[in-house]
Amino acid sequence: MAASLRQQQASLRAPAGRAGVAPVPAAARLSLGAPRRCVAAAAAAVDALDLEGTIIVKPQQSVRKEKARSKRYKAVRAKVPPRTTELEPAEAVRLMKATASTKFAESVELHARLGLDPKYSDQQLRATVSLPAGTGKALRVAVLTQGPNLEVAKESGADVFGGDDLVDKINGGFMDFDKLIATPDMMPKVAKLGRVLGPRGLMPNPKAGTVTTDVAGTVKDFKGGKVEYRLDKTGNLHVLFGRADFKEEELMANLKAVQESVDANKPPGAKGQFWKTLSVCTTMGPSLRVSVQQLQAIKAKAE
């Protein structure tokens, strides 16, 4: 049946008077045009329906579902401006502190979307920043070194320190520390710990300031509020810069320090708009967008 239909269609396209082609009967031409008339009639029937206010969703169309939120979050969200509204830095910090409604002291976080593509080597961002008011958290620091630096690490306040013995402990599963510092002479021995430390983000790295000859200064910096930040795979930056029970002036100082550090470490391959969005929030609170231009101008006003 399909073959005969193709023959009839070919005969309709054939020029008049062509040799060897028989004329198509009128009934056959009428049957070929029937599907088109059916489609047109169906379209007209749909147009005639009153579909105002009706949403038609195709079966294959994916519908984005709204994320489930608690009553506490919804109540707090209703008290602050929409997340697309840019606020002055001081106003954003004030509202952010007001959204901290849990029974514990929430951490304060910065989330930024930068105009960088980390798949290119000249657009990667990884650095450290010393927060003037600290992070509000007690950091457990371990030091891998040998010789006289062992006594220096002990005097500077390192929680864990050692040489080959500490390497063996870590390789055996010891992870009772938040930051690992190593001297350059220990890096060949640290290399075999890559499978253990790498997935946890604890591998010493010169860019992160955790490979150094100044053991005492590095330990004191990290104990005093030095934090490491790096760009994730999607070009976003996430930095913890304090706690909700800090004073507004302390949070502003920490926020300003992070902004200045990111600008100072801008990759050479960055093109176009560098800061796309900058938001702050508490651990359990809604995000508040901050005006980057006004934050950058705070230094100029101070001068």
PDB file of C-alpha atoms in Angstrom:
ATOM      1  CA  MET A   1       0.000   0.000   0.000  1.00  0.00           C
ATOM      2  CA  ALA A   2       2.877   2.342   0.862  1.00  0.00           C
ATOM      3  CA  ALA A   3       4.544   1.554  -2.472  1.00  0.00           C
ATOM      4  CA  SER A   4       1.380   2.363  -4.437  1.00  0.00           C
ATOM      5  CA  LEU A   5       1.026   5.647  -2.540  1.00  0.00           C
ATOM      6  CA  ARG A   6       4.581   6.650  -3.472  1.00  0.00           C
ATOM      7  CA  GLN A   7       3.887   5.800  -7.104  1.00  0.00           C
ATOM      8  CA  GLN A   8       0.787   7.998  -7.092  1.00  0.00           C
ATOM      9  CA  GLN A   9       2.730  10.893  -5.506  1.00  0.00           C
ATOM     10  CA  ALA A  10       5.483  10.532  -8.093  1.00  0.00           C
ATOM     11  CA  SER A  11       2.935  10.552 -10.879  1.00  0.00           C
ATOM     12  CA  LEU A  12       1.442  13.788  -9.542  1.00  0.00           C
ATOM     13  CA  ARG A  13       4.866  15.457  -9.668  1.00  0.00           C
ATOM     14  CA  ALA A  14       5.587  14.156 -13.169  1.00  0.00           C
ATOM     15  CA  PRO A  15       5.293  16.698 -16.031  1.00  0.00           C
ATOM     16  CA  ALA A  16       2.240  16.528 -18.206  1.00  0.00           C
ATOM     17  CA  GLY A  17       2.660  14.450 -21.339  1.00  0.00           C
ATOM     18  CA  ARG A  18       5.619  12.454 -20.011  1.00  0.00           C
ATOM     19  CA  ALA A  19       5.953   9.142 -21.783  1.00  0.00           C
ATOM     20  CA  GLY A  20       5.131   5.996 -19.837  1.00  0.00           C
ATOM     21  CA  VAL A  21       3.182   7.766 -17.060  1.00  0.00           C
ATOM     22  CA  ALA A  22      -0.517   7.134 -16.815  1.00  0.00           C
ATOM     23  CA  PRO A  23      -2.830   9.955 -15.716  1.00  0.00           C
ATOM     24  CA  VAL A  24      -3.906   9.814 -12.040  1.00  0.00           C
ATOM     25  CA  PRO A  25      -7.630   9.396 -11.500  1.00  0.00           C
ATOM     26  CA  ALA A  26      -9.502  12.203  -9.781  1.00  0.00           C
ATOM     27  CA  ALA A  27     -10.515   9.900  -6.907  1.00  0.00           C
ATOM     28  CA  ALA A  28      -6.875   9.112  -6.174  1.00  0.00           C
ATOM     29  CA  ARG A  29      -5.939  12.808  -6.166  1.00  0.00           C
ATOM     30  CA  LEU A  30      -8.828  13.449  -3.774  1.00  0.00           C
ATOM     31  CA  SER A  31      -7.616  10.706  -1.363  1.00  0.00           C
ATOM     32  CA  LEU A  32      -4.078  12.133  -1.363  1.00  0.00           C
ATOM     33  CA  GLY A  33      -5.341  15.536  -0.330  1.00  0.00           C
ATOM     34  CA  ALA A  34      -7.446  14.159   2.532  1.00  0.00           C
ATOM     35  CA  PRO A  35      -4.665  14.061   5.167  1.00  0.00           C
ATOM     36  CA  ARG A  36      -3.878  17.721   4.566  1.00  0.00           C
ATOM     37  CA  ARG A  37      -7.515  18.673   4.954  1.00  0.00           C
ATOM     38  CA  CYS A  38      -7.735  16.686   8.205  1.00  0.00           C
ATOM     39  CA  VAL A  39      -4.722  18.512   9.662  1.00  0.00           C
ATOM     40  CA  ALA A  40      -6.144  21.873   8.673  1.00  0.00           C
ATOM     41  CA  ALA A  41      -9.498  21.018  10.239  1.00  0.00           C
ATOM     42  CA  ALA A  42      -7.819  19.927  13.483  1.00  0.00           C
ATOM     43  CA  ALA A  43      -5.829  23.153  13.650  1.00  0.00           C
ATOM     44  CA  ALA A  44      -8.982  25.201  13.107  1.00  0.00           C
ATOM     45  CA  ALA A  45     -10.720  23.280  15.899  1.00  0.00           C
ATOM     46  CA  VAL A  46      -7.886  24.067  18.332  1.00  0.00           C
ATOM     47  CA  ASP A  47      -7.979  27.747  17.381  1.00  0.00           C
ATOM     48  CA  ALA A  48     -11.693  27.812  18.105  1.00  0.00           C
ATOM     49  CA  LEU A  49     -11.216  26.602  21.702  1.00  0.00           C
ATOM     50  CA  ASP A  50     -11.198  29.125  24.547  1.00  0.00           C
ATOM     51  CA  LEU A  51      -7.785  28.452  26.083  1.00  0.00           C
ATOM     52  CA  GLU A  52      -7.306  31.736  27.887  1.00  0.00           C
ATOM     53  CA  GLY A  53      -5.700  31.162  31.292  1.00  0.00           C
ATOM     54  CA  THR A  54      -4.922  27.529  30.455  1.00  0.00           C
ATOM     55  CA  ILE A  55      -1.317  26.254  30.502  1.00  0.00           C
ATOM     56  CA  ILE A  56      -0.543  23.523  28.006  1.00  0.00           C
ATOM     57  CA  VAL A  57       2.574  21.498  28.869  1.00  0.00           C
ATOM     58  CA  LYS A  58       4.123  19.168  26.330  1.00  0.00           C
ATOM     59  CA  PRO A  59       4.837  15.655  27.616  1.00  0.00           C
ATOM     60  CA  GLN A  60       8.588  16.003  26.972  1.00  0.00           C
ATOM     61  CA  GLN A  61       8.836  19.477  28.470  1.00  0.00           C
ATOM     62  CA  SER A  62      10.631  19.635  31.834  1.00  0.00           C
ATOM     63  CA  VAL A  63       9.005  21.868  34.425  1.00  0.00           C
ATOM     64  CA  ARG A  64      11.237  23.421  37.086  1.00  0.00           C
ATOM     65  CA  LYS A  65       9.853  22.680  40.519  1.00  0.00           C
ATOM     66  CA  GLU A  66      10.150  25.193  43.317  1.00  0.00           C
ATOM     67  CA  LYS A  67      12.542  24.073  46.045  1.00  0.00           C
ATOM     68  CA  ALA A  68      10.811  23.090  49.260  1.00  0.00           C
ATOM     69  CA  ARG A  69      11.432  25.672  51.984  1.00  0.00           C
ATOM     70  CA  SER A  70      10.664  25.703  55.686  1.00  0.00           C
ATOM     71  CA  LYS A  71       8.219  28.117  57.295  1.00  0.00           C
ATOM     72  CA  ARG A  72      11.120  29.811  59.076  1.00  0.00           C
ATOM     73  CA  TYR A  73      12.953  30.431  55.779  1.00  0.00           C
ATOM     74  CA  LYS A  74       9.822  31.749  54.052  1.00  0.00           C
ATOM     75  CA  ALA A  75       9.146  34.140  56.925  1.00  0.00           C
ATOM     76  CA  VAL A  76      12.702  35.491  56.792  1.00  0.00           C
ATOM     77  CA  ARG A  77      12.677  35.695  52.996  1.00  0.00           C
ATOM     78  CA  ALA A  78       9.559  37.869  53.102  1.00  0.00           C
ATOM     79  CA  LYS A  79      11.353  40.466  55.264  1.00  0.00           C
ATOM     80  CA  VAL A  80      14.212  41.138  52.828  1.00  0.00           C
ATOM     81  CA  PRO A  81      14.284  42.490  49.259  1.00  0.00           C
ATOM     82  CA  PRO A  82      14.235  40.096  46.277  1.00  0.00           C
ATOM     83  CA  ARG A  83      17.564  38.431  45.626  1.00  0.00           C
ATOM     84  CA  THR A  84      17.955  40.281  42.321  1.00  0.00           C
ATOM     85  CA  THR A  85      17.933  43.675  44.068  1.00  0.00           C
ATOM     86  CA  GLU A  86      21.421  45.110  44.619  1.00  0.00           C
ATOM     87  CA  LEU A  87      21.986  46.618  48.042  1.00  0.00           C
ATOM     88  CA  GLU A  88      24.623  48.833  49.582  1.00  0.00           C
ATOM     89  CA  PRO A  89      27.255  46.707  51.357  1.00  0.00           C
ATOM     90  CA  ALA A  90      26.424  48.071  54.822  1.00  0.00           C
ATOM     91  CA  GLU A  91      22.682  47.541  54.289  1.00  0.00           C
ATOM     92  CA  ALA A  92      23.254  44.000  53.005  1.00  0.00           C
ATOM     93  CA  VAL A  93      25.352  43.135  56.064  1.00  0.00           C
ATOM     94  CA  ARG A  94      22.737  44.592  58.409  1.00  0.00           C
ATOM     95  CA  LEU A  95      19.899  42.621  56.809  1.00  0.00           C
ATOM     96  CA  MET A  96      22.033  39.480  56.684  1.00  0.00           C
ATOM     97  CA  LYS A  97      22.583  39.612  60.449  1.00  0.00           C
ATOM     98  CA  ALA A  98      18.839  40.102  60.917  1.00  0.00           C
ATOM     99  CA  THR A  99      18.101  36.886  58.981  1.00  0.00           C
ATOM    100  CA  ALA A 100      20.117  34.744  61.421  1.00  0.00           C
ATOM    101  CA  SER A 101      17.222  33.165  63.303  1.00  0.00           C
ATOM    102  CA  THR A 102      18.619  29.777  64.350  1.00  0.00           C
ATOM    103  CA  LYS A 103      19.645  28.753  67.847  1.00  0.00           C
ATOM    104  CA  PHE A 104      23.339  28.480  66.891  1.00  0.00           C
ATOM    105  CA  ALA A 105      25.764  31.084  65.547  1.00  0.00           C
ATOM    106  CA  GLU A 106      25.522  30.702  61.773  1.00  0.00           C
ATOM    107  CA  SER A 107      28.499  31.154  59.512  1.00  0.00           C
ATOM    108  CA  VAL A 108      28.520  34.051  57.063  1.00  0.00           C
ATOM    109  CA  GLU A 109      29.303  33.273  53.434  1.00  0.00           C
ATOM    110  CA  LEU A 110      30.165  35.153  50.258  1.00  0.00           C
ATOM    111  CA  HIS A 111      29.076  33.727  46.913  1.00  0.00           C
ATOM    112  CA  ALA A 112      30.220  35.370  43.696  1.00  0.00           C
ATOM    113  CA  ARG A 113      29.799  34.580  40.015  1.00  0.00           C
ATOM    114  CA  LEU A 114      32.872  35.694  38.100  1.00  0.00           C
ATOM    115  CA  GLY A 115      33.488  36.109  34.385  1.00  0.00           C
ATOM    116  CA  LEU A 116      36.040  33.288  34.342  1.00  0.00           C
ATOM    117  CA  ASP A 117      36.180  29.880  32.710  1.00  0.00           C
ATOM    118  CA  PRO A 118      38.366  27.629  34.896  1.00  0.00           C
ATOM    119  CA  LYS A 119      38.968  25.150  32.083  1.00  0.00           C
ATOM    120  CA  TYR A 120      41.553  27.619  30.736  1.00  0.00           C
ATOM    121  CA  SER A 121      44.847  27.795  32.627  1.00  0.00           C
ATOM    122  CA  ASP A 122      45.007  31.613  32.449  1.00  0.00           C
ATOM    123  CA  GLN A 123      41.527  32.020  33.993  1.00  0.00           C
ATOM    124  CA  GLN A 124      41.984  30.012  37.187  1.00  0.00           C
ATOM    125  CA  LEU A 125      41.758  31.692  40.575  1.00  0.00           C
ATOM    126  CA  ARG A 126      43.248  30.322  43.785  1.00  0.00           C
ATOM    127  CA  ALA A 127      44.651  32.415  46.613  1.00  0.00           C
ATOM    128  CA  THR A 128      44.461  33.209  50.319  1.00  0.00           C
ATOM    129  CA  VAL A 129      43.248  36.213  52.306  1.00  0.00           C
ATOM    130  CA  SER A 130      43.771  37.208  55.929  1.00  0.00           C
ATOM    131  CA  LEU A 131      40.480  38.294  57.474  1.00  0.00           C
ATOM    132  CA  PRO A 132      40.970  41.237  59.875  1.00  0.00           C
ATOM    133  CA  ALA A 133      38.330  39.949  62.303  1.00  0.00           C
ATOM    134  CA  GLY A 134      39.103  36.255  61.783  1.00  0.00           C
ATOM    135  CA  THR A 135      36.661  33.492  60.892  1.00  0.00           C
ATOM    136  CA  GLY A 136      35.279  32.814  64.356  1.00  0.00           C
ATOM    137  CA  LYS A 137      36.305  29.179  64.124  1.00  0.00           C
ATOM    138  CA  ALA A 138      39.152  27.338  65.832  1.00  0.00           C
ATOM    139  CA  LEU A 139      41.365  25.917  63.073  1.00  0.00           C
ATOM    140  CA  ARG A 140      43.368  22.765  63.709  1.00  0.00           C
ATOM    141  CA  VAL A 141      46.738  23.148  61.961  1.00  0.00           C
ATOM    142  CA  ALA A 142      49.174  20.319  61.219  1.00  0.00           C
ATOM    143  CA  VAL A 143      52.776  20.880  60.123  1.00  0.00           C
ATOM    144  CA  LEU A 144      54.923  18.456  58.147  1.00  0.00           C
ATOM    145  CA  THR A 145      58.560  19.373  58.640  1.00  0.00           C
ATOM    146  CA  GLN A 146      61.816  18.090  60.093  1.00  0.00           C
ATOM    147  CA  GLY A 147      64.868  19.248  62.012  1.00  0.00           C
ATOM    148  CA  PRO A 148      64.760  22.586  63.872  1.00  0.00           C
ATOM    149  CA  ASN A 149      61.389  23.494  62.319  1.00  0.00           C
ATOM    150  CA  LEU A 150      59.698  20.907  64.552  1.00  0.00           C
ATOM    151  CA  GLU A 151      60.415  23.047  67.605  1.00  0.00           C
ATOM    152  CA  VAL A 152      59.340  26.176  65.683  1.00  0.00           C
ATOM    153  CA  ALA A 153      56.002  24.544  64.798  1.00  0.00           C
ATOM    154  CA  LYS A 154      55.454  23.591  68.430  1.00  0.00           C
ATOM    155  CA  GLU A 155      56.191  27.109  69.701  1.00  0.00           C
ATOM    156  CA  SER A 156      53.998  28.759  67.051  1.00  0.00           C
ATOM    157  CA  GLY A 157      50.904  26.864  68.216  1.00  0.00           C
ATOM    158  CA  ALA A 158      50.554  24.016  65.680  1.00  0.00           C
ATOM    159  CA  ASP A 159      48.113  21.370  66.881  1.00  0.00           C
ATOM    160  CA  VAL A 160      49.955  18.511  65.160  1.00  0.00           C
ATOM    161  CA  PHE A 161      53.533  18.439  63.887  1.00  0.00           C
ATOM    162  CA  GLY A 162      56.001  15.803  62.763  1.00  0.00           C
ATOM    163  CA  GLY A 163      58.066  14.384  59.943  1.00  0.00           C
ATOM    164  CA  ASP A 164      58.134  10.828  58.646  1.00  0.00           C
ATOM    165  CA  ASP A 165      56.068   9.647  61.596  1.00  0.00           C
ATOM    166  CA  LEU A 166      53.255  12.077  60.719  1.00  0.00           C
ATOM    167  CA  VAL A 167      53.391  11.016  57.068  1.00  0.00           C
ATOM    168  CA  ASP A 168      52.841   7.404  58.136  1.00  0.00           C
ATOM    169  CA  LYS A 169      49.966   8.400  60.455  1.00  0.00           C
ATOM    170  CA  ILE A 170      48.206  10.337  57.691  1.00  0.00           C
ATOM    171  CA  ASN A 171      48.717   7.475  55.272  1.00  0.00           C
ATOM    172  CA  GLY A 172      47.097   5.230  57.868  1.00  0.00           C
ATOM    173  CA  GLY A 173      43.960   7.371  58.084  1.00  0.00           C
ATOM    174  CA  PHE A 174      44.783  10.101  60.617  1.00  0.00           C
ATOM    175  CA  MET A 175      42.823  13.244  59.635  1.00  0.00           C
ATOM    176  CA  ASP A 176      42.439  15.179  62.888  1.00  0.00           C
ATOM    177  CA  PHE A 177      43.318  18.584  61.362  1.00  0.00           C
ATOM    178  CA  ASP A 178      41.758  21.272  59.131  1.00  0.00           C
ATOM    179  CA  LYS A 179      44.880  22.646  57.443  1.00  0.00           C
ATOM    180  CA  LEU A 180      48.156  20.948  56.543  1.00  0.00           C
ATOM    181  CA  ILE A 181      51.336  22.998  56.167  1.00  0.00           C
ATOM    182  CA  ALA A 182      54.551  21.525  54.763  1.00  0.00           C
ATOM    183  CA  THR A 183      58.080  22.758  54.208  1.00  0.00           C
ATOM    184  CA  PRO A 184      59.581  22.314  50.701  1.00  0.00           C
ATOM    185  CA  ASP A 185      62.003  19.587  51.853  1.00  0.00           C
ATOM    186  CA  MET A 186      59.009  17.414  52.847  1.00  0.00           C
ATOM    187  CA  MET A 187      57.115  17.664  49.567  1.00  0.00           C
ATOM    188  CA  PRO A 188      58.673  14.522  47.977  1.00  0.00           C
ATOM    189  CA  LYS A 189      57.347  12.535  50.932  1.00  0.00           C
ATOM    190  CA  VAL A 190      53.990  14.333  50.857  1.00  0.00           C
ATOM    191  CA  ALA A 191      53.509  13.367  47.201  1.00  0.00           C
ATOM    192  CA  LYS A 192      52.533   9.807  48.134  1.00  0.00           C
ATOM    193  CA  LEU A 193      49.705  11.201  50.274  1.00  0.00           C
ATOM    194  CA  GLY A 194      47.937  12.695  47.250  1.00  0.00           C
ATOM    195  CA  ARG A 195      45.215  10.024  47.161  1.00  0.00           C
ATOM    196  CA  VAL A 196      44.422  10.628  50.827  1.00  0.00           C
ATOM    197  CA  LEU A 197      44.704  14.426  51.000  1.00  0.00           C
ATOM    198  CA  GLY A 198      43.611  15.413  47.492  1.00  0.00           C
ATOM    199  CA  PRO A 199      39.881  14.539  47.708  1.00  0.00           C
ATOM    200  CA  ARG A 200      39.650  16.393  51.034  1.00  0.00           C
ATOM    201  CA  GLY A 201      41.329  19.539  49.716  1.00  0.00           C
ATOM    202  CA  LEU A 202      44.163  19.244  52.259  1.00  0.00           C
ATOM    203  CA  MET A 203      47.104  18.752  49.901  1.00  0.00           C
ATOM    204  CA  PRO A 204      49.762  21.436  50.562  1.00  0.00           C
ATOM    205  CA  ASN A 205      50.096  23.853  47.661  1.00  0.00           C
ATOM    206  CA  PRO A 206      52.314  26.928  47.140  1.00  0.00           C
ATOM    207  CA  LYS A 207      49.382  28.886  45.663  1.00  0.00           C
ATOM    208  CA  ALA A 208      47.387  28.254  48.829  1.00  0.00           C
ATOM    209  CA  GLY A 209      50.281  29.355  51.008  1.00  0.00           C
ATOM    210  CA  THR A 210      50.585  25.940  52.662  1.00  0.00           C
ATOM    211  CA  VAL A 211      54.062  25.164  51.288  1.00  0.00           C
ATOM    212  CA  THR A 212      56.449  27.549  52.995  1.00  0.00           C
ATOM    213  CA  THR A 213      59.768  27.971  54.763  1.00  0.00           C
ATOM    214  CA  ASP A 214      58.251  30.411  57.288  1.00  0.00           C
ATOM    215  CA  VAL A 215      56.565  27.861  59.527  1.00  0.00           C
ATOM    216  CA  ALA A 216      55.905  30.197  62.464  1.00  0.00           C
ATOM    217  CA  GLY A 217      54.395  32.993  60.376  1.00  0.00           C
ATOM    218  CA  THR A 218      52.197  30.639  58.333  1.00  0.00           C
ATOM    219  CA  VAL A 219      50.816  28.862  61.395  1.00  0.00           C
ATOM    220  CA  LYS A 220      49.990  32.158  63.069  1.00  0.00           C
ATOM    221  CA  ASP A 221      48.322  33.474  59.886  1.00  0.00           C
ATOM    222  CA  PHE A 222      45.997  30.497  59.516  1.00  0.00           C
ATOM    223  CA  LYS A 223      45.280  30.435  63.233  1.00  0.00           C
ATOM    224  CA  GLY A 224      44.497  34.137  63.114  1.00  0.00           C
ATOM    225  CA  GLY A 225      41.941  34.010  60.291  1.00  0.00           C
ATOM    226  CA  LYS A 226      43.694  33.356  57.001  1.00  0.00           C
ATOM    227  CA  VAL A 227      41.409  31.495  54.589  1.00  0.00           C
ATOM    228  CA  GLU A 228      41.954  29.887  51.222  1.00  0.00           C
ATOM    229  CA  TYR A 229      39.565  30.305  48.301  1.00  0.00           C
ATOM    230  CA  ARG A 230      39.444  28.926  44.795  1.00  0.00           C
ATOM    231  CA  LEU A 231      37.150  28.994  41.799  1.00  0.00           C
ATOM    232  CA  ASP A 232      34.880  25.991  41.342  1.00  0.00           C
ATOM    233  CA  LYS A 233      34.249  24.199  38.052  1.00  0.00           C
ATOM    234  CA  THR A 234      31.342  26.487  37.123  1.00  0.00           C
ATOM    235  CA  GLY A 235      33.196  29.780  37.636  1.00  0.00           C
ATOM    236  CA  ASN A 236      31.701  30.538  41.061  1.00  0.00           C
ATOM    237  CA  LEU A 237      33.505  31.572  44.232  1.00  0.00           C
ATOM    238  CA  HIS A 238      32.489  30.629  47.788  1.00  0.00           C
ATOM    239  CA  VAL A 239      34.232  32.143  50.820  1.00  0.00           C
ATOM    240  CA  LEU A 240      33.375  31.941  54.520  1.00  0.00           C
ATOM    241  CA  PHE A 241      34.166  35.348  56.061  1.00  0.00           C
ATOM    242  CA  GLY A 242      32.865  35.251  59.638  1.00  0.00           C
ATOM    243  CA  ARG A 243      29.898  34.410  61.836  1.00  0.00           C
ATOM    244  CA  ALA A 244      26.513  35.998  62.333  1.00  0.00           C
ATOM    245  CA  ASP A 245      27.381  37.077  65.878  1.00  0.00           C
ATOM    246  CA  PHE A 246      30.185  39.344  64.628  1.00  0.00           C
ATOM    247  CA  LYS A 247      29.709  43.096  64.733  1.00  0.00           C
ATOM    248  CA  GLU A 248      28.664  44.781  61.497  1.00  0.00           C
ATOM    249  CA  GLU A 249      31.990  46.647  61.326  1.00  0.00           C
ATOM    250  CA  GLU A 250      33.916  43.376  61.612  1.00  0.00           C
ATOM    251  CA  LEU A 251      31.897  41.716  58.859  1.00  0.00           C
ATOM    252  CA  MET A 252      32.341  44.761  56.620  1.00  0.00           C
ATOM    253  CA  ALA A 253      36.121  44.648  57.172  1.00  0.00           C
ATOM    254  CA  ASN A 254      36.236  40.938  56.290  1.00  0.00           C
ATOM    255  CA  LEU A 255      34.012  41.402  53.241  1.00  0.00           C
ATOM    256  CA  LYS A 256      36.175  44.248  51.999  1.00  0.00           C
ATOM    257  CA  ALA A 257      39.341  42.185  52.507  1.00  0.00           C
ATOM    258  CA  VAL A 258      37.941  39.339  50.369  1.00  0.00           C
ATOM    259  CA  GLN A 259      36.914  41.730  47.580  1.00  0.00           C
ATOM    260  CA  GLU A 260      40.339  43.380  47.513  1.00  0.00           C
ATOM    261  CA  SER A 261      42.107  40.006  47.503  1.00  0.00           C
ATOM    262  CA  VAL A 262      40.025  38.720  44.570  1.00  0.00           C
ATOM    263  CA  ASP A 263      40.684  41.910  42.597  1.00  0.00           C
ATOM    264  CA  ALA A 264      44.410  41.730  43.386  1.00  0.00           C
ATOM    265  CA  ASN A 265      44.594  38.100  42.168  1.00  0.00           C
ATOM    266  CA  LYS A 266      42.563  38.652  38.990  1.00  0.00           C
ATOM    267  CA  PRO A 267      43.794  36.104  36.413  1.00  0.00           C
ATOM    268  CA  PRO A 268      45.548  37.510  33.314  1.00  0.00           C
ATOM    269  CA  GLY A 269      43.113  35.743  30.994  1.00  0.00           C
ATOM    270  CA  ALA A 270      40.012  37.421  32.447  1.00  0.00           C
ATOM    271  CA  LYS A 271      37.944  39.151  29.765  1.00  0.00           C
ATOM    272  CA  GLY A 272      34.841  41.293  29.842  1.00  0.00           C
ATOM    273  CA  GLN A 273      32.959  41.846  33.090  1.00  0.00           C
ATOM    274  CA  PHE A 274      34.944  40.323  35.967  1.00  0.00           C
ATOM    275  CA  TRP A 275      32.373  40.563  38.796  1.00  0.00           C
ATOM    276  CA  LYS A 276      28.986  39.401  37.533  1.00  0.00           C
ATOM    277  CA  THR A 277      27.147  38.983  40.834  1.00  0.00           C
ATOM    278  CA  LEU A 278      28.119  39.110  44.499  1.00  0.00           C
ATOM    279  CA  SER A 279      25.838  37.835  47.249  1.00  0.00           C
ATOM    280  CA  VAL A 280      26.149  37.316  51.002  1.00  0.00           C
ATOM    281  CA  CYS A 281      24.109  35.106  53.306  1.00  0.00           C
ATOM    282  CA  THR A 282      24.141  33.191  56.537  1.00  0.00           C
ATOM    283  CA  THR A 283      24.286  29.398  56.547  1.00  0.00           C
ATOM    284  CA  MET A 284      20.505  29.000  56.913  1.00  0.00           C
ATOM    285  CA  GLY A 285      19.338  32.354  55.546  1.00  0.00           C
ATOM    286  CA  PRO A 286      18.412  33.840  52.160  1.00  0.00           C
ATOM    287  CA  SER A 287      20.982  35.480  49.908  1.00  0.00           C
ATOM    288  CA  LEU A 288      21.312  39.239  49.541  1.00  0.00           C
ATOM    289  CA  ARG A 289      22.926  40.742  46.465  1.00  0.00           C
ATOM    290  CA  VAL A 290      25.631  43.340  47.084  1.00  0.00           C
ATOM    291  CA  SER A 291      26.610  46.168  44.749  1.00  0.00           C
ATOM    292  CA  VAL A 292      30.207  45.405  43.748  1.00  0.00           C
ATOM    293  CA  GLN A 293      30.805  48.960  42.541  1.00  0.00           C
ATOM    294  CA  GLN A 294      29.829  50.424  45.910  1.00  0.00           C
ATOM    295  CA  LEU A 295      31.947  47.855  47.752  1.00  0.00           C
ATOM    296  CA  GLN A 296      34.980  48.685  45.634  1.00  0.00           C
ATOM    297  CA  ALA A 297      34.401  52.406  46.206  1.00  0.00           C
ATOM    298  CA  ILE A 298      34.602  52.103  49.990  1.00  0.00           C
ATOM    299  CA  LYS A 299      38.394  52.235  49.843  1.00  0.00           C
ATOM    300  CA  ALA A 300      38.325  55.410  47.758  1.00  0.00           C
ATOM    301  CA  LYS A 301      36.019  57.086  50.297  1.00  0.00           C
ATOM    302  CA  ALA A 302      38.314  56.093  53.150  1.00  0.00           C
ATOM    303  CA  GLU A 303      41.269  57.681  51.409  1.00  0.00           C
TER     304      GLU A 303
END
